[in-house]
Amino acid sequence: MSLLVPDSGLLFWMLLSFGIVFFVLAKFGFPIITKMVEERKQYIDHSLVIAKEANEQLANIKAEGESILAKANEEQMRILKEAGEARERIVREAKEQARIEGDKLLAEARRQIQTEKEDAIRDIRRQVAILSVDIAEKVLRKNLDTNKEQMQMIDRMLDELTNVSKN
Amino acid sequence: MKILKYIFGIILCLMMALPIKASNHSETGKVDAKEIVFHHVQDAYEWHITSWNNKHVTISLPIIVHSKESGWHCFSSAHLLHGEGETYEGFKIATEGNYEGKVVEIKSNGEEVRPFDISITKTVLSLFINCFIVIGIILYTARWYKKSSPDSPAPKGFIGFMEMFIMMIEEDVIKSCIGKDYKKYSPYLLTAFFFIFINNIMGLIPVFPGGGNVTGNIAITLVLAVCTFIAVNVFGTKEYWKEILWPEVPTFLKCPIPLMPAIELFGIFTKPFALMIRLFANIFAGHSIILALTSIIFVTASMGAAISTSMSIVSVLFSIFMNCVEVLVAFIQAYVFTMLSSVFIGMSRVEPHHH
C-alpha cells in the first residue's frame, strides 16, 4: 500500500516546484498571453466595426454619387430639352421674321411695281397723248391746208366748246 | 501526422523494452512482471537509463536527509547502491519492512528509523525536468506576446499552436465553467493543466528525460488537489458557505442533527479527493498496463520460439495501441482535472438566488 501513502520528500519538492511554476507562469506567462489574445480580439472586433462603418460610408458615398449622377442626367435631359425647345422657337421665330420680312419686301416690291407700272402707264399715256397730239397735228395740218377748212374747224371747235359750256 | 504518431509509438515500445530486459532478466533468470511494474512506478534513488554489456548506466541522485541526531546529510546515492544493505554515514536503504526501498537511519541500538527525507529521487528529478519544460514552453510563448502589439498579425507555428491550446482551455473550460470572474483563477488552472499535461506526456517517453512516473504518484496529485481545494474554499462566496452550512432543505434535515450540513461538509473534501485519486489512478494504471504488456515478451521468452514470437508481436501491437490511448489519456486527464477544478470553483462562486 506504499503507493497510496504520499512520500514526504516528494510532497515537499512538489509543493516547492509547483509553487515556483505557478508563481512564474502566473506572473510572466499566462496573463501576458491571454491579455494579448484578448486585446487582439478586441482590436479585431473594433476593426470589424470600423470596417463596417467604412463600408456603410462607402455605400452611402456610392449612393450619393449615383443620385448625383442621376440628377446630372436629369439636368442634362432637361437642358437638352430646353435647348431643343429654344432651337425650335428660334427657328420658328426666325421663320416668322423671315416671312414677315419677305412679306414686307414683297409688299414693297409690289408697291414699287405698282408705282412703276403707274409711272409707266402715265408715261405711256403721256406718250400716247403726245403721239395723238402729234398725229392730230399732222392730221390737222393736212386737213387745214386751206383757209376755208381752217375756219370750218375753228367754228366747229368753238361750237363744241360752247356746247360743252352750255351743258 | 497520424502515421508519425504510429511510428513514434513503435519507437516508444521498442525503447521501453530495452532497460527492462537488461535490468531484470539477467539477474534472476526468471522474469517477475509484477516486480518490473512496481519497480518502475515507484520512486528510486537512482535513475537507471540502460544496461550495456552487463554494465548499468545510471544517474546517481543526491540523497538529502535530516536526522534528529546528526542533522543534515547530503551524499550521492551511489554510496548506498553498490551492494545490498550497504551503509553510509549511518544510513542505508531498507530491504524489508515498512520502509522497503527507502533510506533509513540505523540508530545505535540497531533500530531503523525513517529520517526526514527530501532526496532528489527519480520522480523529483523528472518533476524538475518537467517543470523546466513547462516554464520554458510557456515563457517562450509569452515572450512573443511581450514583443508584439494587438495589431501585429497572429502568430504562426508553435506559438500559434500554443495560443490555440491555451485559449481552448481558457475559453472552453475555465470561462464556461467559472463564469464572470474567471480571470482570477485562470493562471492557476492553466498552470495545473499544462503541468499535468507535460508530466503525463513526459511519462510516456521511455528514455532518459522522460519516463518518470510523476503524475502517477499520489504525492503529486495530492498537492494539486490541495491547491484546487484552497482555490475552491478560500475564495468561496457567502452563498456557497450558506448552502453548505444551512442548505435549503426541510428543517428537520438540518436542525436537531445537522445531517445535510454534515454531508455537504464531507462533500467539500470528497471532491478534491476524487480529483487526486482519478489522476493518480489513471496515470498509474496506464504505466502499469504498458509495462505489463511489454513484460509479456520476456515472460514468454522461455516458452519456446513459436509462442515467444507470436506473443511478442501481440505485445508490441498492444503496446502501440496502449501508447496511443495513453497519449489521449494524458490529455484527457489534464483536461478533466482542469475542468472539474473549474466546475468546483464555479460552484463556489454562486451568487444568492433571487426568489
Short mmCIF file of C-alpha atoms in Angstrom, two decimals:
data_model
loop_
_atom_site.label_atom_id
_atom_site.label_comp_id
_atom_site.label_asym_id
_atom_site.label_seq_id
_atom_site.Cartn_x
_atom_site.Cartn_y
_atom_site.Cartn_z
CA MET A 1 0.00 0.00 0.00
CA SER A 2 3.03 2.27 -0.10
CA LEU A 3 1.63 3.54 -3.40
CA LEU A 4 -1.20 5.31 -1.64
CA VAL A 5 0.95 6.93 1.03
CA PRO A 6 2.33 10.24 -0.15
CA ASP A 7 6.05 10.41 0.38
CA SER A 8 7.04 13.44 2.48
CA GLY A 9 10.13 14.25 0.42
CA LEU A 10 8.22 14.16 -2.82
CA LEU A 11 5.46 16.21 -1.25
CA PHE A 12 7.99 18.82 -0.24
CA TRP A 13 9.61 19.03 -3.68
CA MET A 14 6.26 19.00 -5.42
CA LEU A 15 4.97 21.86 -3.28
CA LEU A 16 8.14 23.80 -3.93
CA SER A 17 8.35 23.20 -7.65
CA PHE A 18 4.66 23.54 -8.36
CA GLY A 19 4.67 26.73 -6.30
CA ILE A 20 7.56 28.09 -8.35
CA VAL A 21 5.99 27.01 -11.63
CA PHE A 22 2.70 28.58 -10.62
CA PHE A 23 4.37 31.79 -9.48
CA VAL A 24 6.48 32.16 -12.61
CA LEU A 25 3.69 31.28 -15.03
CA ALA A 26 1.05 33.32 -13.24
CA LYS A 27 3.33 36.33 -13.23
CA PHE A 28 5.18 36.14 -16.54
CA GLY A 29 3.36 33.50 -18.55
CA PHE A 30 -0.36 33.09 -18.96
CA PRO A 31 -1.66 36.56 -18.11
CA ILE A 32 0.56 38.09 -20.79
CA ILE A 33 -0.62 35.60 -23.38
CA THR A 34 -4.30 35.74 -22.51
CA LYS A 35 -4.24 39.51 -22.16
CA MET A 36 -2.65 39.94 -25.56
CA VAL A 37 -5.05 37.48 -27.17
CA GLU A 38 -7.93 39.34 -25.53
CA GLU A 39 -6.56 42.66 -26.76
CA ARG A 40 -6.11 41.28 -30.23
CA LYS A 41 -9.67 40.02 -30.14
CA GLN A 42 -10.91 43.44 -29.12
CA TYR A 43 -8.74 45.02 -31.77
CA ILE A 44 -10.20 42.72 -34.41
CA ASP A 45 -13.73 43.39 -33.19
CA HIS A 46 -13.03 47.08 -33.23
CA SER A 47 -11.51 46.85 -36.68
CA LEU A 48 -14.55 44.94 -37.89
CA VAL A 49 -16.84 47.67 -36.57
CA ILE A 50 -14.71 50.31 -38.23
CA ALA A 51 -14.62 48.35 -41.46
CA LYS A 52 -18.38 48.00 -41.33
CA GLU A 53 -18.77 51.72 -40.80
CA ALA A 54 -16.37 52.43 -43.61
CA ASN A 55 -18.32 50.07 -45.84
CA GLU A 56 -21.52 51.82 -44.94
CA GLN A 57 -19.93 55.16 -45.66
CA LEU A 58 -18.67 53.86 -48.94
CA ALA A 59 -22.13 52.60 -49.77
CA ASN A 60 -23.52 55.99 -48.81
CA ILE A 61 -20.98 57.73 -50.97
CA LYS A 62 -21.78 55.40 -53.80
CA ALA A 63 -25.49 56.03 -53.40
CA GLU A 64 -24.81 59.73 -53.19
CA GLY A 65 -22.69 59.54 -56.29
CA GLU A 66 -25.39 57.64 -58.07
CA SER A 67 -28.00 60.16 -57.05
CA ILE A 68 -25.75 62.96 -58.19
CA LEU A 69 -25.24 61.16 -61.47
CA ALA A 70 -28.96 60.64 -61.84
CA LYS A 71 -29.58 64.28 -61.06
CA ALA A 72 -26.93 65.30 -63.55
CA ASN A 73 -28.53 63.06 -66.13
CA GLU A 74 -31.87 64.62 -65.46
CA GLU A 75 -30.36 68.04 -65.68
CA GLN A 76 -28.74 67.11 -68.93
CA MET A 77 -32.01 65.85 -70.29
CA ARG A 78 -33.74 68.98 -69.15
CA ILE A 79 -31.09 71.19 -70.66
CA LEU A 80 -31.18 69.24 -73.89
CA LYS A 81 -34.92 69.50 -73.98
CA GLU A 82 -34.79 73.20 -73.27
CA ALA A 83 -32.13 73.66 -75.89
CA GLY A 84 -34.28 71.80 -78.36
CA GLU A 85 -37.23 73.94 -77.48
CA ALA A 86 -35.17 77.07 -77.74
CA ARG A 87 -33.85 75.99 -81.08
CA GLU A 88 -37.29 75.30 -82.33
CA ARG A 89 -38.51 78.58 -81.01
CA ILE A 90 -35.64 80.43 -82.56
CA VAL A 91 -36.17 78.67 -85.83
CA ARG A 92 -39.86 79.36 -85.66
CA GLU A 93 -39.27 82.97 -84.80
CA ALA A 94 -36.69 83.27 -87.50
CA LYS A 95 -39.10 81.77 -89.95
CA GLU A 96 -41.77 84.13 -88.80
CA GLN A 97 -39.42 87.02 -89.05
CA ALA A 98 -38.29 85.86 -92.44
CA ARG A 99 -41.87 85.50 -93.52
CA ILE A 100 -42.74 88.96 -92.25
CA GLU A 101 -39.64 90.37 -93.82
CA GLY A 102 -40.40 88.57 -97.03
CA ASP A 103 -43.96 89.84 -96.94
CA LYS A 104 -42.68 93.27 -96.29
CA LEU A 105 -40.22 93.01 -99.13
CA LEU A 106 -42.87 91.53 -101.34
CA ALA A 107 -45.26 94.30 -100.47
CA GLU A 108 -42.61 96.87 -101.08
CA ALA A 109 -41.76 95.23 -104.37
CA ARG A 110 -45.39 95.11 -105.27
CA ARG A 111 -45.86 98.73 -104.37
CA GLN A 112 -42.82 99.64 -106.33
CA ILE A 113 -44.02 97.59 -109.22
CA GLN A 114 -47.38 99.31 -108.87
CA THR A 115 -45.86 102.71 -108.85
CA GLU A 116 -43.59 101.85 -111.66
CA LYS A 117 -46.48 100.41 -113.51
CA GLU A 118 -48.44 103.52 -112.84
CA ASP A 119 -45.48 105.59 -113.88
CA ALA A 120 -45.17 103.54 -116.96
CA ILE A 121 -48.85 103.86 -117.68
CA ARG A 122 -48.65 107.53 -117.07
CA ASP A 123 -45.68 107.70 -119.31
CA ILE A 124 -47.40 105.69 -121.90
CA ARG A 125 -50.40 107.90 -121.63
CA ARG A 126 -48.28 110.89 -121.97
CA GLN A 127 -46.55 109.35 -124.93
CA VAL A 128 -49.89 108.37 -126.36
CA ALA A 129 -51.18 111.86 -125.75
CA ILE A 130 -48.11 113.36 -127.32
CA LEU A 131 -48.35 110.92 -130.15
CA SER A 132 -52.03 111.58 -130.61
CA VAL A 133 -51.40 115.27 -130.46
CA ASP A 134 -48.63 114.84 -132.98
CA ILE A 135 -50.80 112.67 -135.11
CA ALA A 136 -53.70 115.01 -134.62
CA GLU A 137 -51.44 117.90 -135.59
CA LYS A 138 -50.24 116.05 -138.60
CA VAL A 139 -53.82 115.15 -139.49
CA LEU A 140 -54.95 118.61 -138.79
CA ARG A 141 -52.05 120.11 -140.71
CA LYS A 142 -53.05 118.04 -143.64
CA ASN A 143 -56.74 118.87 -143.30
CA LEU A 144 -56.25 122.50 -142.66
CA ASP A 145 -54.22 123.28 -145.63
CA THR A 146 -56.73 125.68 -146.83
CA ASN A 147 -58.05 128.69 -145.03
CA LYS A 148 -61.56 127.54 -145.50
CA GLU A 149 -61.04 124.40 -143.88
CA GLN A 150 -59.23 126.19 -141.10
CA MET A 151 -62.14 128.37 -140.50
CA GLN A 152 -64.59 125.50 -140.57
CA MET A 153 -62.52 123.85 -138.00
CA ILE A 154 -62.36 126.77 -135.76
CA ASP A 155 -66.02 127.16 -135.93
CA ARG A 156 -66.75 123.59 -135.12
CA MET A 157 -64.45 123.70 -132.25
CA LEU A 158 -65.91 126.80 -130.94
CA ASP A 159 -69.32 125.20 -131.26
CA GLU A 160 -68.19 122.22 -129.40
CA LEU A 161 -66.73 124.35 -126.67
CA THR A 162 -69.79 126.44 -126.37
CA ASN A 163 -71.95 123.32 -126.28
CA VAL A 164 -69.79 121.95 -123.53
CA SER A 165 -70.10 125.16 -121.54
CA LYS A 166 -73.89 125.26 -122.16
CA ASN A 167 -74.30 121.83 -120.91
CA MET B 1 0.51 13.33 -38.59
CA LYS B 2 -1.22 10.05 -37.80
CA ILE B 3 1.50 7.99 -39.39
CA LEU B 4 4.09 9.94 -37.44
CA LYS B 5 2.28 9.13 -34.23
CA TYR B 6 2.26 5.42 -35.00
CA ILE B 7 5.93 5.41 -35.85
CA PHE B 8 6.53 7.28 -32.63
CA GLY B 9 4.50 4.69 -30.77
CA ILE B 10 6.51 1.82 -32.21
CA ILE B 11 9.76 3.51 -31.27
CA LEU B 12 8.39 4.08 -27.78
CA CYS B 13 7.64 0.41 -27.34
CA LEU B 14 10.97 -0.74 -28.65
CA MET B 15 12.82 1.64 -26.42
CA MET B 16 10.76 0.69 -23.44
CA ALA B 17 11.73 -2.91 -23.91
CA LEU B 18 15.45 -2.27 -23.59
CA PRO B 19 16.01 -1.33 -19.92
CA ILE B 20 13.60 -3.90 -18.59
CA LYS B 21 15.31 -6.72 -20.38
CA ALA B 22 18.69 -5.62 -19.21
CA SER B 23 17.89 -4.99 -15.59
CA ASN B 24 15.59 -7.83 -14.64
CA HIS B 25 16.07 -10.74 -16.91
CA SER B 26 19.77 -11.10 -16.38
CA GLU B 27 19.68 -11.02 -12.59
CA THR B 28 17.14 -13.61 -11.60
CA GLY B 29 16.90 -15.66 -14.75
CA LYS B 30 13.15 -15.63 -14.34
CA VAL B 31 11.07 -12.61 -15.18
CA ASP B 32 8.92 -11.18 -12.44
CA ALA B 33 6.42 -8.93 -14.25
CA LYS B 34 4.99 -7.61 -11.01
CA GLU B 35 8.44 -6.63 -9.88
CA ILE B 36 9.14 -4.87 -13.18
CA VAL B 37 5.94 -2.88 -13.00
CA PHE B 38 6.30 -1.91 -9.36
CA HIS B 39 9.93 -1.11 -9.78
CA HIS B 40 9.03 1.36 -12.47
CA VAL B 41 6.01 3.04 -10.97
CA GLN B 42 7.66 3.51 -7.59
CA ASP B 43 10.27 6.01 -6.74
CA ALA B 44 14.01 5.26 -6.80
CA TYR B 45 17.17 6.91 -5.55
CA GLU B 46 18.89 6.45 -8.88
CA TRP B 47 17.85 6.83 -12.46
CA HIS B 48 18.54 3.66 -14.32
CA ILE B 49 18.83 4.57 -18.00
CA THR B 50 20.01 1.37 -19.63
CA SER B 51 22.39 -1.51 -19.27
CA TRP B 52 25.11 -2.20 -21.77
CA ASN B 53 27.15 -5.40 -21.65
CA ASN B 54 26.10 -6.02 -18.05
CA LYS B 55 27.15 -2.52 -17.08
CA HIS B 56 24.38 -0.37 -15.67
CA VAL B 57 24.18 3.13 -16.98
CA THR B 58 22.57 5.01 -14.13
CA ILE B 59 22.40 8.54 -12.86
CA SER B 60 23.14 8.62 -9.15
CA LEU B 61 20.92 11.13 -7.49
CA PRO B 62 21.68 13.07 -4.33
CA ILE B 63 20.25 11.85 -1.06
CA ILE B 64 19.31 14.65 1.28
CA VAL B 65 18.19 13.55 4.74
CA HIS B 66 17.78 15.18 8.08
CA SER B 67 18.38 13.05 11.14
CA LYS B 68 17.21 14.12 14.55
CA GLU B 69 20.52 13.04 16.00
CA SER B 70 23.11 14.03 13.46
CA GLY B 71 21.44 16.80 11.46
CA TRP B 72 21.58 17.22 7.71
CA HIS B 73 23.28 14.73 5.44
CA CYS B 74 23.75 15.05 1.74
CA PHE B 75 25.53 12.45 -0.33
CA SER B 76 25.28 10.59 -3.60
CA SER B 77 23.03 7.59 -3.76
CA ALA B 78 25.93 5.70 -5.35
CA HIS B 79 27.27 5.14 -1.83
CA LEU B 80 24.18 3.14 -0.89
CA LEU B 81 23.51 1.29 -4.12
CA HIS B 82 26.73 -0.56 -4.77
CA GLY B 83 25.56 -3.59 -2.86
CA GLU B 84 22.68 -4.86 -0.81
CA GLY B 85 22.31 -3.24 2.60
CA GLU B 86 25.35 -1.04 2.30
CA THR B 87 25.54 1.72 4.92
CA TYR B 88 26.95 5.19 4.55
CA GLU B 89 27.07 7.84 7.29
CA GLY B 90 24.71 5.67 9.31
CA PHE B 91 22.12 5.38 6.55
CA LYS B 92 21.09 2.50 4.35
CA ILE B 93 18.32 1.53 2.03
CA ALA B 94 15.91 -0.77 3.82
CA THR B 95 15.41 -4.11 2.14
CA GLU B 96 12.39 -5.18 4.11
CA GLY B 97 9.76 -3.90 6.49
CA ASN B 98 7.62 -0.81 6.29
CA TYR B 99 10.35 1.28 4.73
CA GLU B 100 11.38 -1.12 1.99
CA GLY B 101 13.32 0.66 -0.69
CA LYS B 102 13.63 3.85 1.35
CA VAL B 103 16.57 5.37 3.10
CA VAL B 104 16.56 4.59 6.80
CA GLU B 105 18.82 5.67 9.59
CA ILE B 106 20.38 2.99 11.76
CA LYS B 107 20.35 4.07 15.34
CA SER B 108 22.96 2.99 17.86
CA ASN B 109 20.61 0.32 19.21
CA GLY B 110 20.20 -1.17 15.76
CA GLU B 111 16.71 0.24 15.29
CA GLU B 112 15.84 1.50 11.81
CA VAL B 113 14.06 4.85 11.73
CA ARG B 114 12.98 6.92 8.81
CA PRO B 115 14.77 10.31 8.70
CA PHE B 116 13.24 13.39 7.17
CA ASP B 117 13.99 12.56 3.58
CA ILE B 118 13.97 15.19 0.85
CA SER B 119 16.27 13.34 -1.51
CA ILE B 120 16.22 14.18 -5.17
CA THR B 121 14.73 10.92 -6.28
CA LYS B 122 13.90 9.82 -9.80
CA THR B 123 10.40 11.25 -9.54
CA VAL B 124 11.70 14.52 -8.10
CA LEU B 125 14.22 14.86 -10.89
CA SER B 126 11.54 14.12 -13.51
CA LEU B 127 9.38 16.67 -11.79
CA PHE B 128 12.15 19.27 -12.04
CA ILE B 129 12.82 18.49 -15.68
CA ASN B 130 9.13 18.68 -16.49
CA CYS B 131 8.75 21.92 -14.56
CA PHE B 132 11.58 23.41 -16.60
CA ILE B 133 9.91 22.23 -19.79
CA VAL B 134 6.57 23.75 -18.78
CA ILE B 135 8.14 27.03 -17.76
CA GLY B 136 10.28 27.02 -20.89
CA ILE B 137 7.40 26.42 -23.25
CA ILE B 138 5.08 28.95 -21.68
CA LEU B 139 7.68 31.66 -21.23
CA TYR B 140 8.91 31.12 -24.78
CA THR B 141 5.33 31.63 -25.93
CA ALA B 142 4.83 34.60 -23.63
CA ARG B 143 7.99 36.25 -24.93
CA TRP B 144 6.43 36.54 -28.37
CA TYR B 145 3.38 38.24 -26.87
CA LYS B 146 5.54 40.60 -24.87
CA LYS B 147 7.17 41.81 -28.05
CA SER B 148 4.03 42.06 -30.14
CA SER B 149 1.20 44.55 -30.07
CA PRO B 150 -2.51 43.89 -30.58
CA ASP B 151 -2.34 44.90 -34.23
CA SER B 152 0.53 42.60 -35.16
CA PRO B 153 -0.56 39.53 -37.11
CA ALA B 154 -1.48 36.34 -35.25
CA PRO B 155 1.46 34.02 -34.50
CA LYS B 156 2.22 31.01 -36.63
CA GLY B 157 3.78 27.64 -35.99
CA PHE B 158 4.50 26.54 -32.45
CA ILE B 159 3.38 29.77 -30.81
CA GLY B 160 0.19 29.74 -32.81
CA PHE B 161 -0.42 26.18 -31.67
CA MET B 162 0.23 27.12 -28.05
CA GLU B 163 -2.10 30.07 -28.35
CA MET B 164 -4.81 27.81 -29.69
CA PHE B 165 -4.14 25.34 -26.89
CA ILE B 166 -4.12 27.93 -24.12
CA MET B 167 -7.17 29.74 -25.44
CA MET B 168 -9.05 26.49 -25.86
CA ILE B 169 -8.57 25.73 -22.15
CA GLU B 170 -9.21 29.32 -21.18
CA GLU B 171 -12.35 29.80 -23.25
CA ASP B 172 -13.96 26.38 -23.33
CA VAL B 173 -13.09 25.14 -19.87
CA ILE B 174 -12.25 27.92 -17.48
CA LYS B 175 -14.51 30.67 -18.77
CA SER B 176 -17.51 28.47 -19.39
CA CYS B 177 -17.25 26.69 -16.02
CA ILE B 178 -16.41 29.56 -13.70
CA GLY B 179 -18.31 32.42 -15.23
CA LYS B 180 -17.70 36.09 -14.86
CA ASP B 181 -14.64 36.36 -12.60
CA TYR B 182 -12.69 33.55 -14.22
CA LYS B 183 -9.65 35.77 -14.73
CA LYS B 184 -8.60 35.42 -11.11
CA TYR B 185 -8.40 31.64 -11.40
CA SER B 186 -7.22 31.14 -14.95
CA PRO B 187 -3.46 31.35 -14.18
CA TYR B 188 -3.77 28.57 -11.62
CA LEU B 189 -5.98 26.39 -13.79
CA LEU B 190 -3.82 26.88 -16.88
CA THR B 191 -0.71 26.12 -14.85
CA ALA B 192 -2.36 22.99 -13.49
CA PHE B 193 -3.40 21.92 -16.98
CA PHE B 194 -0.02 22.33 -18.61
CA PHE B 195 1.79 20.96 -15.59
CA ILE B 196 -0.29 17.79 -15.63
CA PHE B 197 -0.26 17.51 -19.41
CA ILE B 198 3.50 17.85 -19.77
CA ASN B 199 4.12 15.47 -16.88
CA ASN B 200 1.75 12.92 -18.41
CA ILE B 201 3.33 13.17 -21.84
CA MET B 202 6.87 13.07 -20.50
CA GLY B 203 5.92 9.98 -18.53
CA LEU B 204 5.15 8.24 -21.82
CA ILE B 205 8.58 8.83 -23.26
CA PRO B 206 10.58 5.84 -22.10
CA VAL B 207 14.10 7.25 -22.36
CA PHE B 208 16.01 9.47 -20.00
CA PRO B 209 14.44 12.92 -19.74
CA GLY B 210 11.02 11.31 -19.67
CA GLY B 211 9.73 8.07 -18.33
CA GLY B 212 9.32 9.14 -14.75
CA ASN B 213 6.01 8.28 -13.19
CA VAL B 214 5.28 11.77 -11.87
CA THR B 215 1.54 12.32 -12.12
CA GLY B 216 1.00 8.64 -11.32
CA ASN B 217 2.28 9.42 -7.87
CA ILE B 218 -0.12 10.21 -5.08
CA ALA B 219 2.05 12.94 -3.53
CA ILE B 220 1.93 14.95 -6.77
CA THR B 221 -1.80 14.63 -7.25
CA LEU B 222 -2.30 15.36 -3.54
CA VAL B 223 -0.60 18.75 -3.88
CA LEU B 224 -2.64 19.54 -6.99
CA ALA B 225 -5.85 18.52 -5.26
CA VAL B 226 -4.98 20.64 -2.22
CA CYS B 227 -4.37 23.63 -4.46
CA THR B 228 -7.80 23.16 -6.01
CA PHE B 229 -9.26 22.71 -2.52
CA ILE B 230 -7.76 26.05 -1.49
CA ALA B 231 -8.89 27.77 -4.68
CA VAL B 232 -12.42 26.47 -4.17
CA ASN B 233 -12.87 27.07 -0.47
CA VAL B 234 -10.74 30.09 0.39
CA PHE B 235 -12.35 32.24 -2.28
CA GLY B 236 -15.87 30.81 -1.89
CA THR B 237 -18.72 33.28 -1.64
CA LYS B 238 -21.01 33.69 1.37
CA GLU B 239 -23.76 31.98 -0.56
CA TYR B 240 -21.52 28.95 -1.07
CA TRP B 241 -20.92 28.59 2.67
CA LYS B 242 -24.54 29.22 3.40
CA GLU B 243 -25.52 26.42 1.03
CA ILE B 244 -23.15 24.11 2.85
CA LEU B 245 -23.95 25.01 6.43
CA TRP B 246 -27.61 25.87 6.05
CA PRO B 247 -28.85 24.32 2.81
CA GLU B 248 -32.36 24.83 1.53
CA VAL B 249 -33.82 21.54 2.66
CA PRO B 250 -36.66 20.72 5.08
CA THR B 251 -35.69 21.93 8.55
CA PHE B 252 -35.74 18.51 10.20
CA LEU B 253 -32.84 17.52 7.99
CA LYS B 254 -30.62 20.19 9.45
CA CYS B 255 -31.95 21.35 12.80
CA PRO B 256 -31.66 18.81 15.60
CA ILE B 257 -29.00 16.72 13.87
CA PRO B 258 -27.16 18.64 11.12
CA LEU B 259 -27.50 15.81 8.63
CA MET B 260 -27.33 17.77 5.38
CA PRO B 261 -24.60 20.16 6.56
CA ALA B 262 -22.54 17.13 7.55
CA ILE B 263 -22.99 15.59 4.11
CA GLU B 264 -22.17 18.89 2.44
CA LEU B 265 -19.07 19.36 4.58
CA PHE B 266 -17.99 15.86 3.72
CA GLY B 267 -18.54 16.74 0.08
CA ILE B 268 -16.03 19.58 0.31
CA PHE B 269 -13.33 17.01 0.96
CA THR B 270 -14.52 14.26 -1.33
CA LYS B 271 -14.39 16.47 -4.42
CA PRO B 272 -10.64 17.18 -4.35
CA PHE B 273 -10.06 13.67 -3.08
CA ALA B 274 -11.74 12.32 -6.18
CA LEU B 275 -9.55 14.61 -8.30
CA MET B 276 -6.46 13.29 -6.58
CA ILE B 277 -7.37 9.62 -6.96
CA ARG B 278 -8.61 9.98 -10.54
CA LEU B 279 -5.43 11.49 -11.90
CA PHE B 280 -3.18 9.20 -9.87
CA ALA B 281 -5.07 6.03 -10.78
CA ASN B 282 -5.32 6.83 -14.48
CA ILE B 283 -1.68 7.56 -14.99
CA PHE B 284 -0.54 4.82 -12.66
CA ALA B 285 -2.74 2.31 -14.46
CA GLY B 286 -1.53 3.49 -17.86
CA HIS B 287 2.11 3.00 -16.92
CA SER B 288 1.34 -0.37 -15.37
CA ILE B 289 -0.55 -1.66 -18.40
CA ILE B 290 2.12 -0.64 -20.88
CA LEU B 291 4.81 -2.20 -18.74
CA ALA B 292 2.80 -5.35 -18.21
CA LEU B 293 2.23 -5.67 -21.94
CA THR B 294 5.89 -5.18 -22.62
CA SER B 295 6.72 -7.76 -19.96
CA ILE B 296 4.76 -10.37 -21.93
CA ILE B 297 7.69 -10.57 -24.31
CA PHE B 298 10.08 -11.54 -21.53
CA VAL B 299 7.68 -13.75 -19.64
CA THR B 300 7.05 -15.81 -22.74
CA ALA B 301 10.68 -15.77 -23.85
CA SER B 302 11.32 -19.12 -22.13
CA MET B 303 8.25 -20.81 -23.60
CA GLY B 304 9.69 -21.73 -26.95
CA ALA B 305 10.25 -19.83 -30.17
CA ALA B 306 6.70 -20.03 -31.58
CA ILE B 307 4.90 -18.77 -28.51
CA SER B 308 7.58 -16.24 -27.80
CA THR B 309 7.48 -14.77 -31.30
CA SER B 310 3.72 -14.66 -31.59
CA MET B 311 3.32 -13.21 -28.12
CA SER B 312 5.98 -10.62 -28.88
CA ILE B 313 4.01 -9.48 -31.90
CA VAL B 314 0.83 -9.35 -29.83
CA SER B 315 2.64 -7.46 -27.11
CA VAL B 316 4.10 -4.90 -29.47
CA LEU B 317 0.75 -4.36 -31.17
CA PHE B 318 -1.00 -3.94 -27.84
CA SER B 319 1.73 -1.65 -26.58
CA ILE B 320 1.37 0.55 -29.65
CA PHE B 321 -2.34 0.67 -29.09
CA MET B 322 -1.93 1.42 -25.40
CA ASN B 323 0.61 4.14 -26.06
CA CYS B 324 -1.79 5.83 -28.42
CA VAL B 325 -4.51 5.53 -25.83
CA GLU B 326 -2.16 6.88 -23.20
CA VAL B 327 -1.38 9.96 -25.29
CA LEU B 328 -5.11 10.53 -25.36
CA VAL B 329 -5.42 9.81 -21.63
CA ALA B 330 -2.56 12.22 -20.90
CA PHE B 331 -4.59 14.98 -22.50
CA ILE B 332 -7.96 13.87 -21.17
CA GLN B 333 -6.79 13.61 -17.58
CA ALA B 334 -5.21 17.05 -17.66
CA TYR B 335 -8.38 18.34 -19.27
CA VAL B 336 -10.65 16.62 -16.78
CA PHE B 337 -8.64 17.83 -13.80
CA THR B 338 -8.79 21.40 -15.08
CA MET B 339 -12.43 21.16 -16.00
CA LEU B 340 -13.54 19.68 -12.67
CA SER B 341 -11.45 22.20 -10.76
CA SER B 342 -13.16 24.93 -12.78
CA VAL B 343 -16.55 23.43 -12.10
CA PHE B 344 -15.87 23.26 -8.36
CA ILE B 345 -14.58 26.82 -8.36
CA GLY B 346 -17.62 27.86 -10.37
CA MET B 347 -19.84 26.22 -7.76
CA SER B 348 -18.08 28.14 -5.01
CA ARG B 349 -18.78 31.42 -6.83
CA VAL B 350 -22.55 31.13 -6.57
CA GLU B 351 -24.49 34.32 -6.12
CA PRO B 352 -27.60 34.48 -3.92
CA HIS B 353 -30.70 33.31 -5.77
CA HIS B 354 -33.45 35.85 -6.04
CA HIS B 355 -36.79 34.25 -5.45
#
